[in-house]
Coordinates of C-alpha atoms and ligand atoms in Angstrom, one line a residue:
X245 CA 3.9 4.1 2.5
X246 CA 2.6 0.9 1.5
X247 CA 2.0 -1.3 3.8
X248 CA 2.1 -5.0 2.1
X249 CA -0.5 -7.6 4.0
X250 CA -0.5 -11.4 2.5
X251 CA -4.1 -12.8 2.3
X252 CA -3.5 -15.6 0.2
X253 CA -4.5 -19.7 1.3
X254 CA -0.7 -20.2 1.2
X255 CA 1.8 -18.9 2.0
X256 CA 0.1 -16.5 5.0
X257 CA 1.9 -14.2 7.5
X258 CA 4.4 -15.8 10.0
X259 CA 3.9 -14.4 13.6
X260 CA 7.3 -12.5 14.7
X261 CA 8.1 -15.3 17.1
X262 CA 8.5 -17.9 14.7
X263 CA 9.9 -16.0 12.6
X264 CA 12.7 -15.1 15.2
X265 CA 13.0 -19.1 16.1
X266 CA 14.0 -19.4 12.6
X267 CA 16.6 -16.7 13.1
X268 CA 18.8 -18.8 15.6
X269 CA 22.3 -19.6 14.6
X270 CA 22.2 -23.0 12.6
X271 CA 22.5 -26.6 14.7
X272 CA 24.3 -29.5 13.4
X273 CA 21.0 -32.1 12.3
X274 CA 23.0 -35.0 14.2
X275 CA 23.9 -32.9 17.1
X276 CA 22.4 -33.7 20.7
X277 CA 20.7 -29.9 20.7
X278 CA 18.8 -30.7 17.4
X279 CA 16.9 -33.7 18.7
X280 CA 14.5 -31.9 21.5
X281 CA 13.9 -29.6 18.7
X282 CA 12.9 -32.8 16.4
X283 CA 11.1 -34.6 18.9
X284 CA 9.0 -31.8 19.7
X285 CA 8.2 -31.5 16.3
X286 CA 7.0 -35.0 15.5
X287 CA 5.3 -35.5 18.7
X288 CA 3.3 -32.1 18.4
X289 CA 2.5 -32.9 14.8
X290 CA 1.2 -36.3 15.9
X291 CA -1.7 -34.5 18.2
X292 CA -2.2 -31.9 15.5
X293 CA -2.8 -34.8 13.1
X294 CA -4.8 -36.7 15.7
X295 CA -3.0 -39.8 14.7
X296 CA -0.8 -42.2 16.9
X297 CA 0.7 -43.1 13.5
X298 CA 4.2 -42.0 12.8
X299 CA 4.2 -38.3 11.4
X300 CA 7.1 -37.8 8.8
X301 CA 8.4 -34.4 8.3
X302 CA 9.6 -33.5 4.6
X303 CA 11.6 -30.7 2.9
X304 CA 9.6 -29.6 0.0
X305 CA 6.3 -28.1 -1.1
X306 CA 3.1 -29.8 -0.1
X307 CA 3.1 -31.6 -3.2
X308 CA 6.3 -33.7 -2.4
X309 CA 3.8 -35.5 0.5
X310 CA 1.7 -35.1 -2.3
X311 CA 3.6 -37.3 -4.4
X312 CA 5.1 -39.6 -1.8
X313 CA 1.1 -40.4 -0.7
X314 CA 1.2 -41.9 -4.3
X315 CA 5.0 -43.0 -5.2
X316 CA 5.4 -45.1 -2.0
X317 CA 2.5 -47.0 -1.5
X318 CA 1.5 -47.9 -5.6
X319 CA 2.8 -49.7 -8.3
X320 CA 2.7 -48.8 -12.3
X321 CA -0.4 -50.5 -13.6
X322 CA -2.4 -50.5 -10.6
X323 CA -5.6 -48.7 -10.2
X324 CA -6.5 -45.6 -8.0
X325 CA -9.5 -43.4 -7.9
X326 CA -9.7 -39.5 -8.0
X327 CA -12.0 -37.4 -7.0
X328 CA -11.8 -34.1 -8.9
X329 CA -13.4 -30.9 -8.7
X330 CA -10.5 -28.2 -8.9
X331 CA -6.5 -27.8 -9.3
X332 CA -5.3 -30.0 -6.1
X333 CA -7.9 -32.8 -7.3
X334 CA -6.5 -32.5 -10.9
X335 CA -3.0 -32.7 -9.3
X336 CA -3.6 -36.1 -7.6
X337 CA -4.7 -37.6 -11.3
X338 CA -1.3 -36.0 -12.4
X339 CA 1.3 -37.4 -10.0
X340 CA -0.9 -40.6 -10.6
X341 CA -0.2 -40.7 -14.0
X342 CA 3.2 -40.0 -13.8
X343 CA 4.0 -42.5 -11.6
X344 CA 2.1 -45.1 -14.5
X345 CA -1.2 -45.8 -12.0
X346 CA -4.7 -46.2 -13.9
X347 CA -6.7 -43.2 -13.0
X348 CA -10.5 -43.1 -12.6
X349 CA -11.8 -39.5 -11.8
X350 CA -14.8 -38.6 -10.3
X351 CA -15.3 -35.2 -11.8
X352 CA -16.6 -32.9 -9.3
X353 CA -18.3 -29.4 -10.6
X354 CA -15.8 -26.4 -9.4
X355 CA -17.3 -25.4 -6.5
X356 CA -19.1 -28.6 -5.5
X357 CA -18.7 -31.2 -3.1
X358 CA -18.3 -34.9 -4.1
X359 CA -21.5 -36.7 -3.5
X360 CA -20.2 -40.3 -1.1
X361 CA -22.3 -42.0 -3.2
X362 CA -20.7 -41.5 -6.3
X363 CA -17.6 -42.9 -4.5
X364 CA -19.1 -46.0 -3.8
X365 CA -20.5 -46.7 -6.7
X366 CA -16.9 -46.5 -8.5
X367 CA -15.6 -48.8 -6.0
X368 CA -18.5 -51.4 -6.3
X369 CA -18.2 -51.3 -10.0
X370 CA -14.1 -51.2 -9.6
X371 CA -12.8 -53.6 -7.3
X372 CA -9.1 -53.3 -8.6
X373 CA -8.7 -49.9 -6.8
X374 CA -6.5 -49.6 -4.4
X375 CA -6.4 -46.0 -3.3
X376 CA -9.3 -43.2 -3.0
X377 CA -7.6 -39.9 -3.5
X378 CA -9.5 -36.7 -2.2
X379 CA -8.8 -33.2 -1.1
X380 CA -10.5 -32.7 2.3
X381 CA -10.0 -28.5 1.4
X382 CA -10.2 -28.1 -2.6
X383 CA -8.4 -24.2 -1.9
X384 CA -8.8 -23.5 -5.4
X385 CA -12.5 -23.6 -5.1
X386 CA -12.7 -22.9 -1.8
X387 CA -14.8 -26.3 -1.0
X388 CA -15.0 -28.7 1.3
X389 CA -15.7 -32.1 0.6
X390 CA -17.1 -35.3 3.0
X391 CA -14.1 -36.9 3.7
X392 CA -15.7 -38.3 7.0
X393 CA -18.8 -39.8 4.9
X394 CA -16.2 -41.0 2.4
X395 CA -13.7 -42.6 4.4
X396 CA -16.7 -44.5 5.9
X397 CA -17.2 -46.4 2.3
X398 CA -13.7 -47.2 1.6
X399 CA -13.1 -48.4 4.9
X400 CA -15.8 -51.1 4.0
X401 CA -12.6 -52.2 2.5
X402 CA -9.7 -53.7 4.0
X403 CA -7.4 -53.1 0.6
X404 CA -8.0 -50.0 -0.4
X405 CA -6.3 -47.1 1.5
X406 CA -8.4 -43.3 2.0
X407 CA -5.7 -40.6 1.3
X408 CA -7.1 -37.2 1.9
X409 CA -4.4 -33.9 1.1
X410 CA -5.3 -32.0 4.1
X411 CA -3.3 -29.0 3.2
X412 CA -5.6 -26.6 4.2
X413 CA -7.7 -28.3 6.2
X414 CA -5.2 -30.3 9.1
X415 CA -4.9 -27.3 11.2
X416 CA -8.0 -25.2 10.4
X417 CA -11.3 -27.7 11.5
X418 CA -11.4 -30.7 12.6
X419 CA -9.9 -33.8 10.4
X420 CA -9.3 -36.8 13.2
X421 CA -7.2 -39.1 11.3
X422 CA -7.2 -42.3 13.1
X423 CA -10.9 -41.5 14.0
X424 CA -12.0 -41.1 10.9
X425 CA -10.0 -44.3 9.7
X426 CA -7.7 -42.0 7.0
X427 CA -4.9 -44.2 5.9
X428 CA -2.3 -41.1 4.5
X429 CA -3.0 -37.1 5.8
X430 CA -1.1 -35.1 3.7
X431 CA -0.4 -31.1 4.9
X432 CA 2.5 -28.5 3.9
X433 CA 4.2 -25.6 6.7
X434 CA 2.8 -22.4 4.8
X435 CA -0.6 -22.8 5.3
X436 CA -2.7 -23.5 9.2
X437 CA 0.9 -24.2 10.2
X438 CA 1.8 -20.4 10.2
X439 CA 5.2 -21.1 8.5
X440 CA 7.3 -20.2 5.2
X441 CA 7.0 -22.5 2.7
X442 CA 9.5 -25.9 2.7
X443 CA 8.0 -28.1 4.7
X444 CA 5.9 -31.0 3.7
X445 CA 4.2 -33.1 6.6
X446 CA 3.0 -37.1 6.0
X447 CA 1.0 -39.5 8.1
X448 CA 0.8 -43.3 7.4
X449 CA -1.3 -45.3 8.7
X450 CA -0.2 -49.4 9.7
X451 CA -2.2 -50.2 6.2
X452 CA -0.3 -47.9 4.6
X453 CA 3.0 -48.6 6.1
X454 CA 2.2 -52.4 4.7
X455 CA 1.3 -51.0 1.2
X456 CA 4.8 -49.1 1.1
X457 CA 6.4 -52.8 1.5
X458 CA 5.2 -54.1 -2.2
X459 CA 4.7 -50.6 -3.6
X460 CA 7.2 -50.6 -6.8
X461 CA 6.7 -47.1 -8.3
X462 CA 10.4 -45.8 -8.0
X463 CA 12.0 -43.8 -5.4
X464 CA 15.2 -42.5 -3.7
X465 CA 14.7 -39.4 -1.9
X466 CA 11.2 -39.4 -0.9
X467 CA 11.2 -43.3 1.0
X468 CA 8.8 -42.9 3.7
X469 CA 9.1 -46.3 5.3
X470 CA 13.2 -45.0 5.4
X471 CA 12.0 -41.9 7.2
X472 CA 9.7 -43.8 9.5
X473 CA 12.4 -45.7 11.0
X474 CA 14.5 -43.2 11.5
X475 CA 12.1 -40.9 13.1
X476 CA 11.8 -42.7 16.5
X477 CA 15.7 -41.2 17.2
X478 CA 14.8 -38.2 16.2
X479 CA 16.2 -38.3 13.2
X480 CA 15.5 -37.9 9.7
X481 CA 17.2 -39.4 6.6
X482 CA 18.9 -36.7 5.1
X483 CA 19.6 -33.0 5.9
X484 CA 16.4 -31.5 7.2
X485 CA 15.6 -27.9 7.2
X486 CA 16.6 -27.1 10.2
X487 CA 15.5 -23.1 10.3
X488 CA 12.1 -24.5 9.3
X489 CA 12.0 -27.0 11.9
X490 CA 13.3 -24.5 14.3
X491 CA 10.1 -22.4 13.3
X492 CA 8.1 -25.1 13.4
X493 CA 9.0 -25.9 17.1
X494 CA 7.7 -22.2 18.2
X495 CA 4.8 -22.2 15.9
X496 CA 3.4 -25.6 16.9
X497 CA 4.0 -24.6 20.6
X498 CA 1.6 -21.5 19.8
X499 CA -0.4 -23.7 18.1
X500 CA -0.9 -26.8 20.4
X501 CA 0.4 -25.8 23.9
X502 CA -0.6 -21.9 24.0
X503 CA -4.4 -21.6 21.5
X504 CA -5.2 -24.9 21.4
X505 CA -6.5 -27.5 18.7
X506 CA -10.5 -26.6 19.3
X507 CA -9.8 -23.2 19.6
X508 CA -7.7 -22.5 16.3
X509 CA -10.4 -24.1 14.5
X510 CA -13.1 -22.3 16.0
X511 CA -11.4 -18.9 15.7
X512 CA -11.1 -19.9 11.7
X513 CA -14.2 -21.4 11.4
X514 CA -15.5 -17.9 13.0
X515 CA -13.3 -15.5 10.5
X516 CA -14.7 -17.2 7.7
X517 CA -18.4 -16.8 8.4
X518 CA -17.8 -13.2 9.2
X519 CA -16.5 -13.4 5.8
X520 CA -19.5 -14.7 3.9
X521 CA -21.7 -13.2 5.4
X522 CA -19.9 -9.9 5.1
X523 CA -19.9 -10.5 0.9
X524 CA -23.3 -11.8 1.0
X525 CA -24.4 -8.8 2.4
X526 CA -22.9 -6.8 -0.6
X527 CA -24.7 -8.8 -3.3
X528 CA -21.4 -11.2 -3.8
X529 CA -21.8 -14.1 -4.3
X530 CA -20.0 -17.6 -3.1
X531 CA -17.8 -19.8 -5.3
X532 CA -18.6 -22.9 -3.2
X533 CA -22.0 -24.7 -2.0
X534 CA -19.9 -26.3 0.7
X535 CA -17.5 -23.8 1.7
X536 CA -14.2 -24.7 3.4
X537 CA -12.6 -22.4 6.4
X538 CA -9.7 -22.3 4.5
X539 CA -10.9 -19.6 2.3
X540 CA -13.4 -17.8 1.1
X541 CA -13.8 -17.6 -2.8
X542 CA -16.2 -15.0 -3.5
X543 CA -17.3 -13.8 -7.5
X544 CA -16.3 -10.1 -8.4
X545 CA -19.0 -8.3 -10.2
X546 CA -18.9 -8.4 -14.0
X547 CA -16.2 -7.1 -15.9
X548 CA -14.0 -5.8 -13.1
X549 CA -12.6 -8.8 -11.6
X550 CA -9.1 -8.7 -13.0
X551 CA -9.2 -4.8 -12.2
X552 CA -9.7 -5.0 -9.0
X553 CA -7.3 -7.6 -7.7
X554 CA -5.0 -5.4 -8.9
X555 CA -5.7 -2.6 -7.8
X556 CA -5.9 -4.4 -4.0
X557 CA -2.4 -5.1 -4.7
X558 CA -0.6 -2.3 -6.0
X559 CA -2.4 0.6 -4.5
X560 CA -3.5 -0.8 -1.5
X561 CA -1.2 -3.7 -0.6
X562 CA -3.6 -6.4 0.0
X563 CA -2.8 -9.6 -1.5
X564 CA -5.5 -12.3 -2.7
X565 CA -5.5 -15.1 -4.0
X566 CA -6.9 -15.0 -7.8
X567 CA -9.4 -17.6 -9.4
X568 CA -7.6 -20.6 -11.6
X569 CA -8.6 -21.5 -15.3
X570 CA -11.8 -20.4 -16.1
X571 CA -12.2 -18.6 -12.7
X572 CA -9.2 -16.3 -14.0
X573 CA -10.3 -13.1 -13.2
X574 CA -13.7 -13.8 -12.4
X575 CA -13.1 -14.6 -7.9
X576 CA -11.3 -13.2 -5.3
X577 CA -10.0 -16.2 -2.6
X578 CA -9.4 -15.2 0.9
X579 CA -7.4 -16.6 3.2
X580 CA -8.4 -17.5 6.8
X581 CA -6.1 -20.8 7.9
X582 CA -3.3 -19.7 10.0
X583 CA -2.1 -16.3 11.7
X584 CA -5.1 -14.2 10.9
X585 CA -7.6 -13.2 13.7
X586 CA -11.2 -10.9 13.4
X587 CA -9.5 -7.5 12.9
X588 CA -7.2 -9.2 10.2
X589 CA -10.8 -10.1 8.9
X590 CA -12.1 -6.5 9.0
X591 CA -9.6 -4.7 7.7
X592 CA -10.1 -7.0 4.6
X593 CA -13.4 -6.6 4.2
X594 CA -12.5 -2.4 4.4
X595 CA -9.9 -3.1 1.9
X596 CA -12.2 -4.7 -0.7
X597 CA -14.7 -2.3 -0.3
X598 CA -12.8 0.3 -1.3
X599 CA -11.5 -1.6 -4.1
X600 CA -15.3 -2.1 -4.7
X601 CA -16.6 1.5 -4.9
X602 CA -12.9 2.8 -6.9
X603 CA -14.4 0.3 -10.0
X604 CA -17.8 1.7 -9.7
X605 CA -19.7 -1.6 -8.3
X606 CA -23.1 0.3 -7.0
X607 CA -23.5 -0.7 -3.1
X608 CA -23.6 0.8 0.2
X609 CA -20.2 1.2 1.0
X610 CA -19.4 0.1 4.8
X611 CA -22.0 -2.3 4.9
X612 CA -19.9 -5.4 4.9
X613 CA -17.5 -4.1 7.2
X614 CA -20.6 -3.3 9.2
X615 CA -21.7 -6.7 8.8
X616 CA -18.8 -8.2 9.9
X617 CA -18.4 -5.9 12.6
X618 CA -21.4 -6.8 14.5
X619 CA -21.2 -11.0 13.0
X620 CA -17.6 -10.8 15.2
X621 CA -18.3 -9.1 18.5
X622 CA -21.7 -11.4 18.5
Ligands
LIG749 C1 -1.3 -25.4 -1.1 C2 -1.9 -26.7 -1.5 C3 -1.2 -27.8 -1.9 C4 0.3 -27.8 -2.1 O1 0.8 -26.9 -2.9 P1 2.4 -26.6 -2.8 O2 2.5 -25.4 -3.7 O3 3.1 -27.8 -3.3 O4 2.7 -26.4 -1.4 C5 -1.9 -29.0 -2.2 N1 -3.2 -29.1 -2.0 C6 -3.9 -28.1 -1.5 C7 -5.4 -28.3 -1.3 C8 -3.3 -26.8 -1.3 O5 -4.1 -25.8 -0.8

């Protein structure tokens, strides 16, 4: 028997329950039993978002918010900044340019966070730019950067908007939007939000409601301000996905009503120390200097990077997620955000420990799980 177990920043495990909410026979979308179902959705995803800003549910990937936080509030030929220190960042600059926006990047080492300062010296130097793009969780390095410290500079500004993709990172510690003064919050069901993937999640500030009034980038499908006004009667614009929504129902029930905000993010802010520490005391060492909840990225020993991972996969059923680009090979990312607790954690940690000593890295086999043992039941 091979018992599979998903450890990856996206998608992660779905408790049974939501997974049996998304099992009910199908309801109409403009049916009367649909729009509890909606409005428990929205309003939920409002406190999860920490936002009295409308909350707009879409069907997609993350990166359909992604692009929305972009398509619907810019116009070809004006100027946004970047900051970019791994895939997601690099993804921003993309949809950017697709959409015909001037791009400045603040390039960030992989496995850095942005230094505020650096942010406003762009926008001193720049005053055309209208949008700060940021990851608050850069998942492919594992890293978290200041989005509190930089909100505070653009907010010095009254026409620029802060939009922060808070995939992995709404959900898993604590991103206040409306406290913070973040003008789009961006996040996606298969991460925190302990769903399949299909869901993409968008908050919009009053700022950034006005910018979607003279944005002229095109769009049809993806019209938030359309979305927004429907959403007040429960409503969305076009066919939602209902399964997910039922699933999302359940699982922001768990989340909200049953666990709690505080307590979510302290369980993963917990699970993720363990985890450090744990590899720390094996002589790994970290991808990130400011490492995000959201995952742990950890360096493999020479030479057996690419080995391993395999091996954790198809002999022992334990699936990771791999480094990107140059990290190809090289890291191991671990997922914490979502439906995993301290025994999910431990039985990790085993599992790449025995991957460890089957490709002949020289250490004291059990001491992480040791470690992490006696970090959990502190
Ligand atoms: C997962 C993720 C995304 C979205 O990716 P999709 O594959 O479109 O869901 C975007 N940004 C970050 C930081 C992510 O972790």
């Amino acid at each position: 028997m091979l018992k599979r177990r998903l450890f990856t920043p996206g998608p992660v495990p779905v408790p049974d329950r939501v997974r049996l909410a998304m099992a009910q026979p199908i309801i109409n979308h403009r049916a009367a039993d649909f729009l509890p179902v909606f409005r428990e959705c929205r309003t939920k995803l409002q406190q999860v978002f920490q936002t009295k800003s409308p909350v707009v549910i879409l069907s997609g990937s993350g990166t359909v918010a992604m692009e929305a936080a972009v398509s619907n509030v810019l116009s070809p030929g004006d100027e946004a900044l970047v900051i970019r220190g791994g895939k997601f960042g690099e993804r921003w600059a993309e949809i950017c340019e697709a959409f015909g926006i001037q791009v400045t990047c603040i390039d960030v080492e992989w496995g850095k966070a942005v230094d505020p300062a650096a942010v406003a010296k762009a926008l001193d130097q720049n005053p055309a730019i209208k949008a700060v793009y940021i990851q608050a969780s850069e998942t492919s390095t594992a890293t978290r950067h200041p989005v509190k410290e930089v909100a505070e500079i653009v907010r010095r500004r009254d026409d620029c908007l802060m939009v922060v993709d808070a995939i992995t990172a709404v959900g898993v510690y604590n991103v206040p939007m409306d406290a913070w003064g973040l003008d789009i919050v961006v996040s996606g069901s298969q991460k925190a939000f302990m769903l399949p993937p299909g869901l993409a999640f968008i908050a919009m500030s009053d700022r950034a409601q006005k910018f979607t009034k003279t944005a002229k980038c095109p769009r049809y499908y993806v019209d938030i301000a359309k979305e927004i006004k429907t959403l007040d009667k429960d409503q969305t614009a076009y066919t939602p996905a209902v399964s997910l929504l039922m699933g999302l129902a359940e699982a922001l029930k768990i989340m909200v009503d049953e666990i709690g905000l505080e307590a979510t993010w302290a369980r993963t802010e917990k699970i993720a120390y363990v985890t450090r520490e744990a590899m720390k005391s094996i002589g790994l060492k970290m991808l990130s200097e400011a490492p995000s909840p959201a995952c742990t990225g950890v360096y493999l020993p020479d030479g057996i990077g690419a080995d391993l991972r395999k091996y954790l996969i198809q002999v022992l059923g334990f699936t990771m997620a791999d480094g990107q680009d140059q990290l190809k090979g090289k890291v191991l990312r671990i997922a914490h955000l979502g439906y995993f607790d301290g025994y999910d954690t431990i039985t990790v940690i085993a599992a790449i420990e025995h991957a460890l000593k089957a490709k002949g890295y020289n250490f004291k086999v059990g001491e992480a799980t040791r470690c992490a043992t006696e970090l959990l039941s502190e």
